[in-house]
mmCIF file of C-alpha atoms in Angstrom:
data_model
loop_
_atom_site.group_PDB
_atom_site.id
_atom_site.type_symbol
_atom_site.label_atom_id
_atom_site.label_comp_id
_atom_site.label_asym_id
_atom_site.label_seq_id
_atom_site.Cartn_x
_atom_site.Cartn_y
_atom_site.Cartn_z
ATOM 1 C CA MET M 11 3.469 20.997 -10.467
ATOM 2 C CA SER M 12 6.763 19.614 -11.636
ATOM 3 C CA GLN M 13 8.799 16.999 -9.701
ATOM 4 C CA VAL M 14 10.903 18.185 -6.721
ATOM 5 C CA ILE M 15 14.566 17.789 -7.090
ATOM 6 C CA PRO M 16 16.692 18.211 -3.834
ATOM 7 C CA GLU M 17 19.755 20.383 -3.744
ATOM 8 C CA LYS M 18 21.667 17.608 -1.834
ATOM 9 C CA PRO M 19 20.957 14.077 -0.885
ATOM 10 C CA LEU M 20 18.251 13.624 1.700
ATOM 11 C CA ARG M 21 19.149 11.746 4.828
ATOM 12 C CA VAL M 22 16.810 8.680 5.243
ATOM 13 C CA VAL M 23 16.103 6.099 7.811
ATOM 14 C CA VAL M 24 14.348 2.750 6.844
ATOM 15 C CA TRP M 25 11.811 1.670 9.406
ATOM 16 C CA SER M 26 11.592 -2.188 9.308
ATOM 17 C CA THR M 27 13.680 -5.025 7.717
ATOM 18 C CA GLY M 28 10.915 -7.424 6.657
ATOM 19 C CA THR M 29 9.045 -7.968 3.454
ATOM 20 C CA ILE M 30 8.938 -4.226 2.430
ATOM 21 C CA GLY M 31 11.812 -2.927 4.568
ATOM 22 C CA ARG M 32 14.519 -5.167 3.029
ATOM 23 C CA HIS M 33 13.679 -3.776 -0.455
ATOM 24 C CA ALA M 34 13.452 -0.270 0.947
ATOM 25 C CA ILE M 35 17.028 -0.520 2.178
ATOM 26 C CA ALA M 36 18.210 -1.611 -1.200
ATOM 27 C CA GLY M 37 16.081 1.123 -2.841
ATOM 28 C CA VAL M 38 17.337 3.878 -0.738
ATOM 29 C CA ASP M 39 21.029 2.777 -1.154
ATOM 30 C CA ALA M 40 20.553 2.853 -4.897
ATOM 31 C CA HIS M 41 18.899 6.248 -5.018
ATOM 32 C CA PRO M 42 21.157 9.103 -5.990
ATOM 33 C CA ASP M 43 19.061 11.834 -4.215
ATOM 34 C CA LEU M 44 18.915 9.782 -0.980
ATOM 35 C CA GLU M 45 21.492 8.747 1.732
ATOM 36 C CA LEU M 46 20.781 5.879 4.142
ATOM 37 C CA VAL M 47 21.685 6.971 7.680
ATOM 38 C CA GLY M 48 19.764 4.478 9.972
ATOM 39 C CA VAL M 49 17.611 1.323 10.010
ATOM 40 C CA TRP M 50 15.040 0.416 12.601
ATOM 41 C CA THR M 51 14.162 -3.256 13.460
ATOM 42 C CA SER M 52 11.513 -4.734 15.824
ATOM 43 C CA THR M 53 13.576 -7.833 16.115
ATOM 44 C CA THR M 54 16.189 -8.065 18.833
ATOM 45 C CA GLU M 55 18.162 -10.705 16.875
ATOM 46 C CA LYS M 56 18.656 -8.231 14.010
ATOM 47 C CA HIS M 57 19.871 -5.423 16.401
ATOM 48 C CA GLY M 58 23.378 -4.519 15.389
ATOM 49 C CA LYS M 59 23.403 -6.323 12.099
ATOM 50 C CA ASP M 60 24.606 -4.379 8.994
ATOM 51 C CA ALA M 61 21.781 -3.109 6.734
ATOM 52 C CA GLY M 62 23.391 -4.527 3.755
ATOM 53 C CA GLU M 63 23.217 -7.979 5.292
ATOM 54 C CA LEU M 64 19.509 -7.639 6.233
ATOM 55 C CA ALA M 65 18.680 -6.471 2.772
ATOM 56 C CA GLY M 66 20.509 -9.412 1.111
ATOM 57 C CA LEU M 67 22.776 -7.101 -0.843
ATOM 58 C CA GLY M 68 25.913 -9.360 -0.400
ATOM 59 C CA ARG M 69 27.909 -6.370 1.008
ATOM 60 C CA GLU M 70 27.967 -4.128 4.013
ATOM 61 C CA LEU M 71 26.624 -0.590 4.010
ATOM 62 C CA GLY M 72 28.230 0.578 7.303
ATOM 63 C CA ILE M 73 24.726 1.081 8.831
ATOM 64 C CA ARG M 74 23.701 -0.964 11.953
ATOM 65 C CA ALA M 75 20.044 -1.746 12.606
ATOM 66 C CA THR M 76 18.748 -0.747 15.938
ATOM 67 C CA THR M 77 15.626 -1.374 17.989
ATOM 68 C CA ASP M 78 16.032 2.181 19.627
ATOM 69 C CA ARG M 79 13.508 4.618 18.207
ATOM 70 C CA ASP M 80 15.057 7.647 19.900
ATOM 71 C CA GLU M 81 18.476 6.813 18.616
ATOM 72 C CA LEU M 82 17.192 7.175 15.093
ATOM 73 C CA VAL M 83 15.158 10.311 15.709
ATOM 74 C CA ALA M 84 18.340 11.857 17.208
ATOM 75 C CA LEU M 85 19.994 11.440 13.819
ATOM 76 C CA ARG M 86 17.641 14.157 12.613
ATOM 77 C CA PRO M 87 16.980 12.407 9.320
ATOM 78 C CA ASP M 88 15.001 14.299 6.600
ATOM 79 C CA CYS M 89 12.619 11.427 6.210
ATOM 80 C CA ILE M 90 11.709 7.862 7.425
ATOM 81 C CA VAL M 91 10.664 5.202 4.944
ATOM 82 C CA HIS M 92 8.279 3.268 7.157
ATOM 83 C CA GLY M 93 7.418 -0.267 5.964
ATOM 84 C CA ALA M 94 6.502 -1.913 9.257
ATOM 85 C CA MET M 95 3.410 -4.044 9.636
ATOM 86 C CA THR M 96 0.464 -1.891 10.539
ATOM 87 C CA ASP M 97 -2.612 -4.010 9.506
ATOM 88 C CA ASP M 98 -2.865 -5.649 12.912
ATOM 89 C CA ARG M 99 -2.117 -2.484 14.931
ATOM 90 C CA VAL M 100 -3.786 0.411 13.075
ATOM 91 C CA PHE M 101 -4.374 2.911 15.879
ATOM 92 C CA GLU M 102 -1.027 2.095 17.593
ATOM 93 C CA SER M 103 0.721 2.723 14.264
ATOM 94 C CA ILE M 104 -1.082 6.063 13.900
ATOM 95 C CA ASP M 105 0.196 7.106 17.253
ATOM 96 C CA ASP M 106 3.764 6.074 16.241
ATOM 97 C CA LEU M 107 3.681 7.981 12.974
ATOM 98 C CA THR M 108 2.175 11.032 14.628
ATOM 99 C CA GLY M 109 4.906 10.938 17.338
ATOM 100 C CA LEU M 110 7.514 10.854 14.458
ATOM 101 C CA ILE M 111 6.270 13.951 12.661
ATOM 102 C CA ARG M 112 5.788 15.721 15.964
ATOM 103 C CA ASP M 113 9.449 15.098 16.617
ATOM 104 C CA GLY M 114 10.238 16.741 13.317
ATOM 105 C CA VAL M 115 10.807 13.762 11.001
ATOM 106 C CA ASN M 116 8.988 13.504 7.671
ATOM 107 C CA VAL M 117 7.522 10.012 7.099
ATOM 108 C CA VAL M 118 6.412 8.056 4.000
ATOM 109 C CA SER M 119 4.609 4.809 5.049
ATOM 110 C CA SER M 120 2.950 1.820 3.580
ATOM 111 C CA GLY M 121 0.299 1.844 6.240
ATOM 112 C CA PRO M 122 -1.941 2.150 7.825
ATOM 113 C CA VAL M 123 -3.956 2.466 4.592
ATOM 114 C CA ILE M 124 -6.798 4.206 6.436
ATOM 115 C CA LEU M 125 -4.504 7.372 6.073
ATOM 116 C CA LEU M 126 -4.466 7.200 2.303
ATOM 117 C CA HIS M 127 -7.239 9.898 2.298
ATOM 118 C CA ARG M 128 -8.083 12.625 4.676
ATOM 119 C CA ASP M 129 -11.903 12.605 4.661
ATOM 120 C CA GLY M 130 -14.749 10.279 5.514
ATOM 121 C CA THR M 131 -13.107 7.341 7.277
ATOM 122 C CA LEU M 132 -11.391 8.583 10.562
ATOM 123 C CA PRO M 133 -12.971 11.127 12.708
ATOM 124 C CA ALA M 134 -12.036 14.782 11.858
ATOM 125 C CA GLU M 135 -10.456 15.233 15.169
ATOM 126 C CA MET M 136 -7.966 12.510 14.501
ATOM 127 C CA ILE M 137 -6.864 13.958 11.248
ATOM 128 C CA ASP M 138 -6.616 17.363 13.001
ATOM 129 C CA ALA M 139 -4.328 15.815 15.616
ATOM 130 C CA ILE M 140 -2.069 14.475 12.791
ATOM 131 C CA ASP M 141 -1.993 17.926 11.243
ATOM 132 C CA GLU M 142 -1.217 19.614 14.444
ATOM 133 C CA ALA M 143 1.660 17.178 15.178
ATOM 134 C CA GLY M 144 3.017 18.042 11.741
ATOM 135 C CA ARG M 145 2.786 21.808 12.428
ATOM 136 C CA GLN M 146 4.567 21.286 15.658
ATOM 137 C CA GLY M 147 7.387 19.326 14.151
ATOM 138 C CA GLY M 148 7.373 21.050 10.706
ATOM 139 C CA ALA M 149 7.029 17.594 9.130
ATOM 140 C CA SER M 150 4.743 15.690 6.690
ATOM 141 C CA LEU M 151 3.152 12.158 6.675
ATOM 142 C CA HIS M 152 2.305 10.430 3.431
ATOM 143 C CA VAL M 153 0.802 6.877 3.208
ATOM 144 C CA ASN M 154 0.791 5.252 -0.030
ATOM 145 C CA GLY M 155 2.111 2.105 -2.047
ATOM 146 C CA ILE M 156 0.746 0.121 -4.867
ATOM 147 C CA ASP M 157 -2.587 -1.018 -3.563
ATOM 148 C CA PRO M 158 -3.770 1.009 -1.791
ATOM 149 C CA GLY M 159 -1.696 3.468 -3.691
ATOM 150 C CA PHE M 160 -0.441 4.231 -7.155
ATOM 151 C CA ALA M 161 -2.496 1.597 -8.969
ATOM 152 C CA ASN M 162 -5.735 2.867 -7.652
ATOM 153 C CA ASP M 163 -5.135 6.545 -7.017
ATOM 154 C CA VAL M 164 -2.601 8.260 -9.360
ATOM 155 C CA LEU M 165 -2.935 5.848 -12.324
ATOM 156 C CA PRO M 166 -6.731 6.005 -12.693
ATOM 157 C CA LEU M 167 -6.934 9.716 -11.999
ATOM 158 C CA VAL M 168 -4.243 10.240 -14.799
ATOM 159 C CA MET M 169 -6.294 8.020 -17.205
ATOM 160 C CA THR M 170 -9.434 10.156 -16.428
ATOM 161 C CA SER M 171 -7.586 13.179 -17.828
ATOM 162 C CA LEU M 172 -8.385 11.650 -21.239
ATOM 163 C CA SER M 173 -12.133 11.449 -20.665
ATOM 164 C CA GLN M 174 -14.828 13.486 -22.207
ATOM 165 C CA ARG M 175 -17.581 11.849 -19.951
ATOM 166 C CA ILE M 176 -17.070 9.507 -16.918
ATOM 167 C CA ASP M 177 -19.755 7.065 -16.067
ATOM 168 C CA HIS M 178 -17.882 4.691 -13.825
ATOM 169 C CA VAL M 179 -14.241 4.075 -12.788
ATOM 170 C CA LYS M 180 -13.285 0.630 -11.570
ATOM 171 C CA VAL M 181 -9.920 -0.248 -10.072
ATOM 172 C CA SER M 182 -8.986 -3.909 -9.563
ATOM 173 C CA GLU M 183 -6.315 -6.158 -8.159
ATOM 174 C CA ILE M 184 -6.430 -9.524 -9.618
ATOM 175 C CA ALA M 185 -3.748 -11.802 -8.111
ATOM 176 C CA ASP M 186 -2.627 -15.224 -6.969
ATOM 177 C CA TYR M 187 -1.353 -14.839 -3.370
ATOM 178 C CA SER M 188 0.339 -18.361 -3.101
ATOM 179 C CA THR M 189 3.761 -16.786 -3.030
ATOM 180 C CA TYR M 190 2.784 -13.784 -0.842
ATOM 181 C CA TYR M 191 4.677 -14.197 2.454
ATOM 182 C CA GLN M 192 2.537 -12.477 5.096
ATOM 183 C CA PRO M 193 1.025 -15.062 7.457
ATOM 184 C CA VAL M 194 -0.891 -12.535 9.658
ATOM 185 C CA VAL M 195 -2.536 -11.129 6.587
ATOM 186 C CA MET M 196 -3.178 -14.342 4.840
ATOM 187 C CA LYS M 197 -4.552 -16.363 7.846
ATOM 188 C CA ASP M 198 -5.791 -13.884 10.398
ATOM 189 C CA LEU M 199 -7.157 -11.104 8.225
ATOM 190 C CA PHE M 200 -8.290 -12.829 5.118
ATOM 191 C CA GLY M 201 -8.980 -16.249 6.646
ATOM 192 C CA PHE M 202 -7.324 -18.287 3.993
ATOM 193 C CA GLY M 203 -7.059 -21.934 5.175
ATOM 194 C CA GLN M 204 -9.642 -21.353 7.829
ATOM 195 C CA PRO M 205 -13.211 -23.095 7.823
ATOM 196 C CA MET M 206 -15.788 -21.319 5.703
ATOM 197 C CA ASP M 207 -17.769 -20.473 8.839
ATOM 198 C CA ALA M 208 -14.894 -18.733 10.555
ATOM 199 C CA LYS M 209 -15.280 -14.969 10.935
ATOM 200 C CA PRO M 210 -12.018 -13.204 10.168
ATOM 201 C CA LEU M 211 -12.027 -9.470 10.868
ATOM 202 C CA LEU M 212 -11.832 -8.344 7.259
ATOM 203 C CA TRP M 213 -15.237 -9.772 6.473
ATOM 204 C CA GLU M 214 -17.045 -8.056 9.323
ATOM 205 C CA PRO M 215 -19.402 -5.342 8.103
ATOM 206 C CA GLY M 216 -17.676 -2.031 7.649
ATOM 207 C CA ILE M 217 -14.096 -3.237 7.791
ATOM 208 C CA LEU M 218 -13.603 -3.353 4.032
ATOM 209 C CA THR M 219 -14.864 0.270 3.905
ATOM 210 C CA THR M 220 -12.334 1.122 6.620
ATOM 211 C CA ALA M 221 -9.521 -0.486 4.750
ATOM 212 C CA TRP M 222 -10.233 0.285 1.189
ATOM 213 C CA GLY M 223 -12.864 3.061 1.380
ATOM 214 C CA PRO M 224 -10.189 5.723 1.513
ATOM 215 C CA VAL M 225 -9.249 4.648 -2.021
ATOM 216 C CA VAL M 226 -12.827 5.021 -3.279
ATOM 217 C CA ARG M 227 -13.198 8.391 -1.515
ATOM 218 C CA LEU M 228 -9.840 9.676 -2.804
ATOM 219 C CA LEU M 229 -10.847 8.810 -6.474
ATOM 220 C CA ALA M 230 -14.154 10.650 -5.836
ATOM 221 C CA ALA M 231 -12.431 13.741 -4.498
ATOM 222 C CA GLY M 232 -10.159 13.748 -7.435
ATOM 223 C CA LEU M 233 -13.144 13.546 -9.767
ATOM 224 C CA GLY M 234 -15.000 16.191 -7.864
ATOM 225 C CA VAL M 235 -17.997 14.142 -6.849
ATOM 226 C CA THR M 236 -19.726 13.605 -3.385
ATOM 227 C CA LEU M 237 -20.566 10.033 -2.632
ATOM 228 C CA ASP M 238 -23.646 8.618 -0.908
ATOM 229 C CA GLU M 239 -22.976 7.142 2.558
ATOM 230 C CA PRO M 240 -22.364 4.520 3.491
ATOM 231 C CA LEU M 241 -20.241 2.944 0.782
ATOM 232 C CA GLN M 242 -21.537 -0.504 -0.387
ATOM 233 C CA GLU M 243 -19.630 -3.787 0.377
ATOM 234 C CA HIS M 244 -19.945 -6.987 -1.641
ATOM 235 C CA VAL M 245 -18.038 -10.211 -0.663
ATOM 236 C CA ASP M 246 -17.970 -13.594 -2.314
ATOM 237 C CA ARG M 247 -15.745 -16.178 -0.610
ATOM 238 C CA ARG M 248 -15.005 -19.680 -2.067
ATOM 239 C CA PRO M 249 -13.566 -22.900 -0.601
ATOM 240 C CA ALA M 250 -10.639 -24.864 -1.967
ATOM 241 C CA GLU M 251 -11.578 -27.894 -4.161
ATOM 242 C CA VAL M 252 -8.233 -29.640 -3.298
ATOM 243 C CA ASP M 253 -5.511 -29.258 -0.680
ATOM 244 C CA THR M 254 -3.495 -26.205 -1.555
ATOM 245 C CA SER M 255 -0.114 -24.848 -0.139
ATOM 246 C CA THR M 256 1.076 -21.336 0.005
ATOM 247 C CA VAL M 257 4.261 -19.832 1.489
ATOM 248 C CA SER M 258 2.092 -18.379 4.332
ATOM 249 C CA VAL M 259 -0.565 -20.894 5.117
ATOM 250 C CA GLU M 260 -1.790 -24.363 4.218
ATOM 251 C CA VAL M 261 -5.289 -24.355 2.611
ATOM 252 C CA PRO M 262 -7.021 -27.718 3.001
ATOM 253 C CA ALA M 263 -9.902 -28.750 0.760
ATOM 254 C CA GLY M 264 -13.050 -27.217 1.949
ATOM 255 C CA SER M 265 -11.381 -24.319 3.735
ATOM 256 C CA MET M 266 -11.412 -20.696 2.400
ATOM 257 C CA ALA M 267 -9.179 -20.360 -0.627
ATOM 258 C CA ALA M 268 -10.366 -17.456 -2.772
ATOM 259 C CA VAL M 269 -12.352 -14.211 -2.316
ATOM 260 C CA ARG M 270 -13.761 -11.508 -4.468
ATOM 261 C CA PHE M 271 -14.861 -8.204 -2.857
ATOM 262 C CA GLN M 272 -15.921 -4.832 -3.920
ATOM 263 C CA VAL M 273 -16.207 -1.475 -2.105
ATOM 264 C CA VAL M 274 -18.490 0.768 -4.173
ATOM 265 C CA GLY M 275 -19.161 4.494 -4.117
ATOM 266 C CA THR M 276 -22.475 5.631 -5.595
ATOM 267 C CA VAL M 277 -23.838 9.093 -6.389
ATOM 268 C CA ASP M 278 -27.717 9.329 -6.125
ATOM 269 C CA GLY M 279 -27.701 5.558 -6.035
ATOM 270 C CA VAL M 280 -25.638 5.070 -9.275
ATOM 271 C CA PRO M 281 -22.346 3.300 -8.943
ATOM 272 C CA ARG M 282 -19.491 5.768 -9.948
ATOM 273 C CA VAL M 283 -16.374 4.338 -8.289
ATOM 274 C CA THR M 284 -15.682 0.777 -7.473
ATOM 275 C CA LEU M 285 -12.601 -0.990 -5.910
ATOM 276 C CA GLU M 286 -12.462 -4.756 -6.531
ATOM 277 C CA HIS M 287 -10.022 -7.441 -5.367
ATOM 278 C CA VAL M 288 -9.928 -10.987 -6.754
ATOM 279 C CA THR M 289 -7.574 -13.000 -4.632
ATOM 280 C CA ARG M 290 -6.803 -16.616 -5.027
ATOM 281 C CA THR M 291 -4.361 -18.981 -3.269
ATOM 282 C CA HIS M 292 -3.815 -20.870 -6.545
ATOM 283 C CA PRO M 293 -4.122 -19.553 -10.131
ATOM 284 C CA ASP M 294 -6.502 -22.363 -11.164
ATOM 285 C CA GLN M 295 -9.246 -21.420 -8.634
ATOM 286 C CA VAL M 296 -12.682 -20.031 -9.544
ATOM 287 C CA PRO M 297 -11.935 -19.737 -13.257
ATOM 288 C CA GLU M 298 -14.980 -17.858 -14.024
ATOM 289 C CA TRP M 299 -13.671 -14.881 -11.993
ATOM 290 C CA PRO M 300 -11.550 -12.149 -13.752
ATOM 291 C CA ARG M 301 -7.997 -13.163 -14.595
ATOM 292 C CA PRO M 302 -4.888 -11.212 -15.599
ATOM 293 C CA ASN M 303 -4.325 -11.053 -19.359
ATOM 294 C CA GLU M 304 -0.621 -11.910 -18.472
ATOM 295 C CA GLY M 305 1.043 -13.749 -15.561
ATOM 296 C CA ASP M 306 -0.655 -14.314 -12.172
ATOM 297 C CA GLY M 307 -1.143 -10.906 -10.911
ATOM 298 C CA CYS M 308 -2.120 -7.432 -12.219
ATOM 299 C CA TYR M 309 -3.773 -4.125 -11.473
ATOM 300 C CA ARG M 310 -6.610 -3.200 -13.817
ATOM 301 C CA VAL M 311 -8.215 0.250 -14.390
ATOM 302 C CA GLU M 312 -11.524 0.587 -16.345
ATOM 303 C CA VAL M 313 -13.112 3.819 -17.114
ATOM 304 C CA GLU M 314 -16.590 3.639 -18.591
ATOM 305 C CA GLY M 315 -17.910 6.620 -20.480
ATOM 306 C CA GLU M 316 -16.740 8.521 -23.525
ATOM 307 C CA PRO M 317 -14.358 7.066 -24.448
ATOM 308 C CA MET M 318 -14.307 3.557 -22.932
ATOM 309 C CA MET M 319 -10.786 2.819 -21.599
ATOM 310 C CA LYS M 320 -8.896 -0.061 -19.935
ATOM 311 C CA VAL M 321 -5.306 -0.338 -18.662
ATOM 312 C CA GLU M 322 -3.742 -3.373 -17.096
ATOM 313 C CA LEU M 323 -0.522 -3.003 -15.052
ATOM 314 C CA THR M 324 1.517 -6.136 -14.561
ATOM 315 C CA HIS M 325 4.910 -6.489 -12.865
ATOM 316 C CA HIS M 326 7.211 -9.241 -11.790
ATOM 317 C CA GLY M 327 10.634 -9.520 -10.205
ATOM 318 C CA GLU M 328 13.786 -10.693 -11.933
ATOM 319 C CA ASN M 329 12.827 -14.042 -10.518
ATOM 320 C CA GLY M 330 9.428 -13.886 -12.294
ATOM 321 C CA ASP M 331 7.351 -13.626 -9.162
ATOM 322 C CA HIS M 332 4.762 -10.842 -8.855
ATOM 323 C CA ASN M 333 4.430 -10.953 -5.169
ATOM 324 C CA VAL M 334 8.142 -10.129 -4.684
ATOM 325 C CA SER M 335 7.841 -7.243 -7.107
ATOM 326 C CA GLY M 336 4.731 -6.148 -5.315
ATOM 327 C CA MET M 337 6.860 -5.469 -2.271
ATOM 328 C CA ILE M 338 9.473 -3.680 -4.473
ATOM 329 C CA VAL M 339 6.921 -1.330 -6.055
ATOM 330 C CA THR M 340 5.414 -0.638 -2.703
ATOM 331 C CA ALA M 341 8.814 0.357 -1.308
ATOM 332 C CA GLN M 342 9.828 2.326 -4.377
ATOM 333 C CA ARG M 343 6.649 4.299 -4.542
ATOM 334 C CA LEU M 344 7.445 5.569 -1.087
ATOM 335 C CA ILE M 345 11.192 6.111 -1.720
ATOM 336 C CA ASN M 346 10.622 8.058 -4.950
ATOM 337 C CA ALA M 347 8.053 10.292 -3.150
ATOM 338 C CA VAL M 348 10.576 11.267 -0.383
ATOM 339 C CA PRO M 349 11.727 14.537 -2.034
ATOM 340 C CA ALA M 350 8.156 15.693 -2.700
ATOM 341 C CA VAL M 351 6.916 14.810 0.918
ATOM 342 C CA VAL M 352 9.985 16.560 2.457
ATOM 343 C CA ALA M 353 8.998 19.642 0.491
ATOM 344 C CA ALA M 354 5.226 19.412 1.249
ATOM 345 C CA ARG M 355 3.278 21.361 3.792
ATOM 346 C CA PRO M 356 3.311 19.923 7.334
ATOM 347 C CA GLY M 357 0.715 17.284 8.313
ATOM 348 C CA LEU M 358 -1.086 14.517 6.390
ATOM 349 C CA VAL M 359 -0.547 14.758 2.697
ATOM 350 C CA THR M 360 -2.222 12.490 0.105
ATOM 351 C CA ALA M 361 -1.619 11.697 -3.632
ATOM 352 C CA LEU M 362 -3.848 14.628 -4.438
ATOM 353 C CA ASP M 363 -1.373 16.957 -2.804
ATOM 354 C CA LEU M 364 1.882 15.871 -4.293
ATOM 355 C CA PRO M 365 3.469 17.085 -7.463
ATOM 356 C CA LEU M 366 4.766 14.485 -10.220
ATOM 357 C CA VAL M 367 6.677 11.644 -8.715
ATOM 358 C CA THR M 368 9.040 9.828 -11.072
ATOM 359 C CA GLY M 369 12.050 7.366 -10.988
ATOM 360 C CA ARG M 370 14.381 10.237 -11.468
ATOM 361 C CA GLY M 371 18.048 9.196 -11.354
ATOM 362 C CA LEU M 372 17.308 5.461 -11.416
ATOM 363 C CA VAL M 373 18.042 4.724 -15.136
ATOM 364 C CA ALA M 374 20.657 1.903 -15.045
ATOM 365 C CA ALA M 375 24.262 2.851 -15.867
ATOM 366 C CA ARG M 376 26.273 0.640 -18.138
#
């Protein structure tokens, strides 16, 4: 299907003003097919502040942030760009998003990533409840971003359109997280800076499958294969050799500093789809692990078969940092999908359901 072009600008609310939200405000403001009409914040100190100030634009937009959910729903926006933190409140956030589409507002969200794909992770009755809420409100919900998201759903599936035979698809994030500002994720979920015998939630059996399994299952669905259950998990954690500092957490020597993990989908015992993360808190750590060909962060797609193919996606912001641009590409993947999601059928929609999404209208003017 071709891309969706709205007849008039769509009215958009940005939900959050943090690491993703501030970039989403700027992105919606710059998009010719969208109109910013509201901003939600969880922080009382930000209530009443202008969105332009919160986004660091150096100018006012005439939109004041609010902590009042119902005030924003009453605006009857076409879509909410939801960038609030969901990793530490997965089921509460599902309830929030379900309530928004039940109230008739389409939503594109960066999480929870468990909703990236419909099948195999959440109970069917939970997906049915989201779909029913969408039917009641006539609204759609789409969860995506860069990873999980474009780098390991649309990009690899488009690459496989060149294949004659596919033996194995591997999607990887290889990144230095030292400039990634997300203390809850870095310390509490990953366990960076914690003793090696600490037990962060992410490394408990089954949690990786919950978080990244939807990526593996979506790729398998796109390729038309049925995976063995359960998915396989592999984790290799390494300590810091010297004291290391990041913007989110201090990593003393001997504490956890780097991790390499995989979630693997097999068919009749043969690995067919693999998601891998190689995450460091300093680019010099564990030199024998995979590294980006350029810079300190990349997404890599490898397709084994006939022919053999490899693509490496790198990005960085104007200041040179890949973690800043990681927030930008996450926000923009959602923003640019707004017209397609507004036009989609009600309920939960995935990357497999949407037409072509591009950066239409964003070419810079002189």
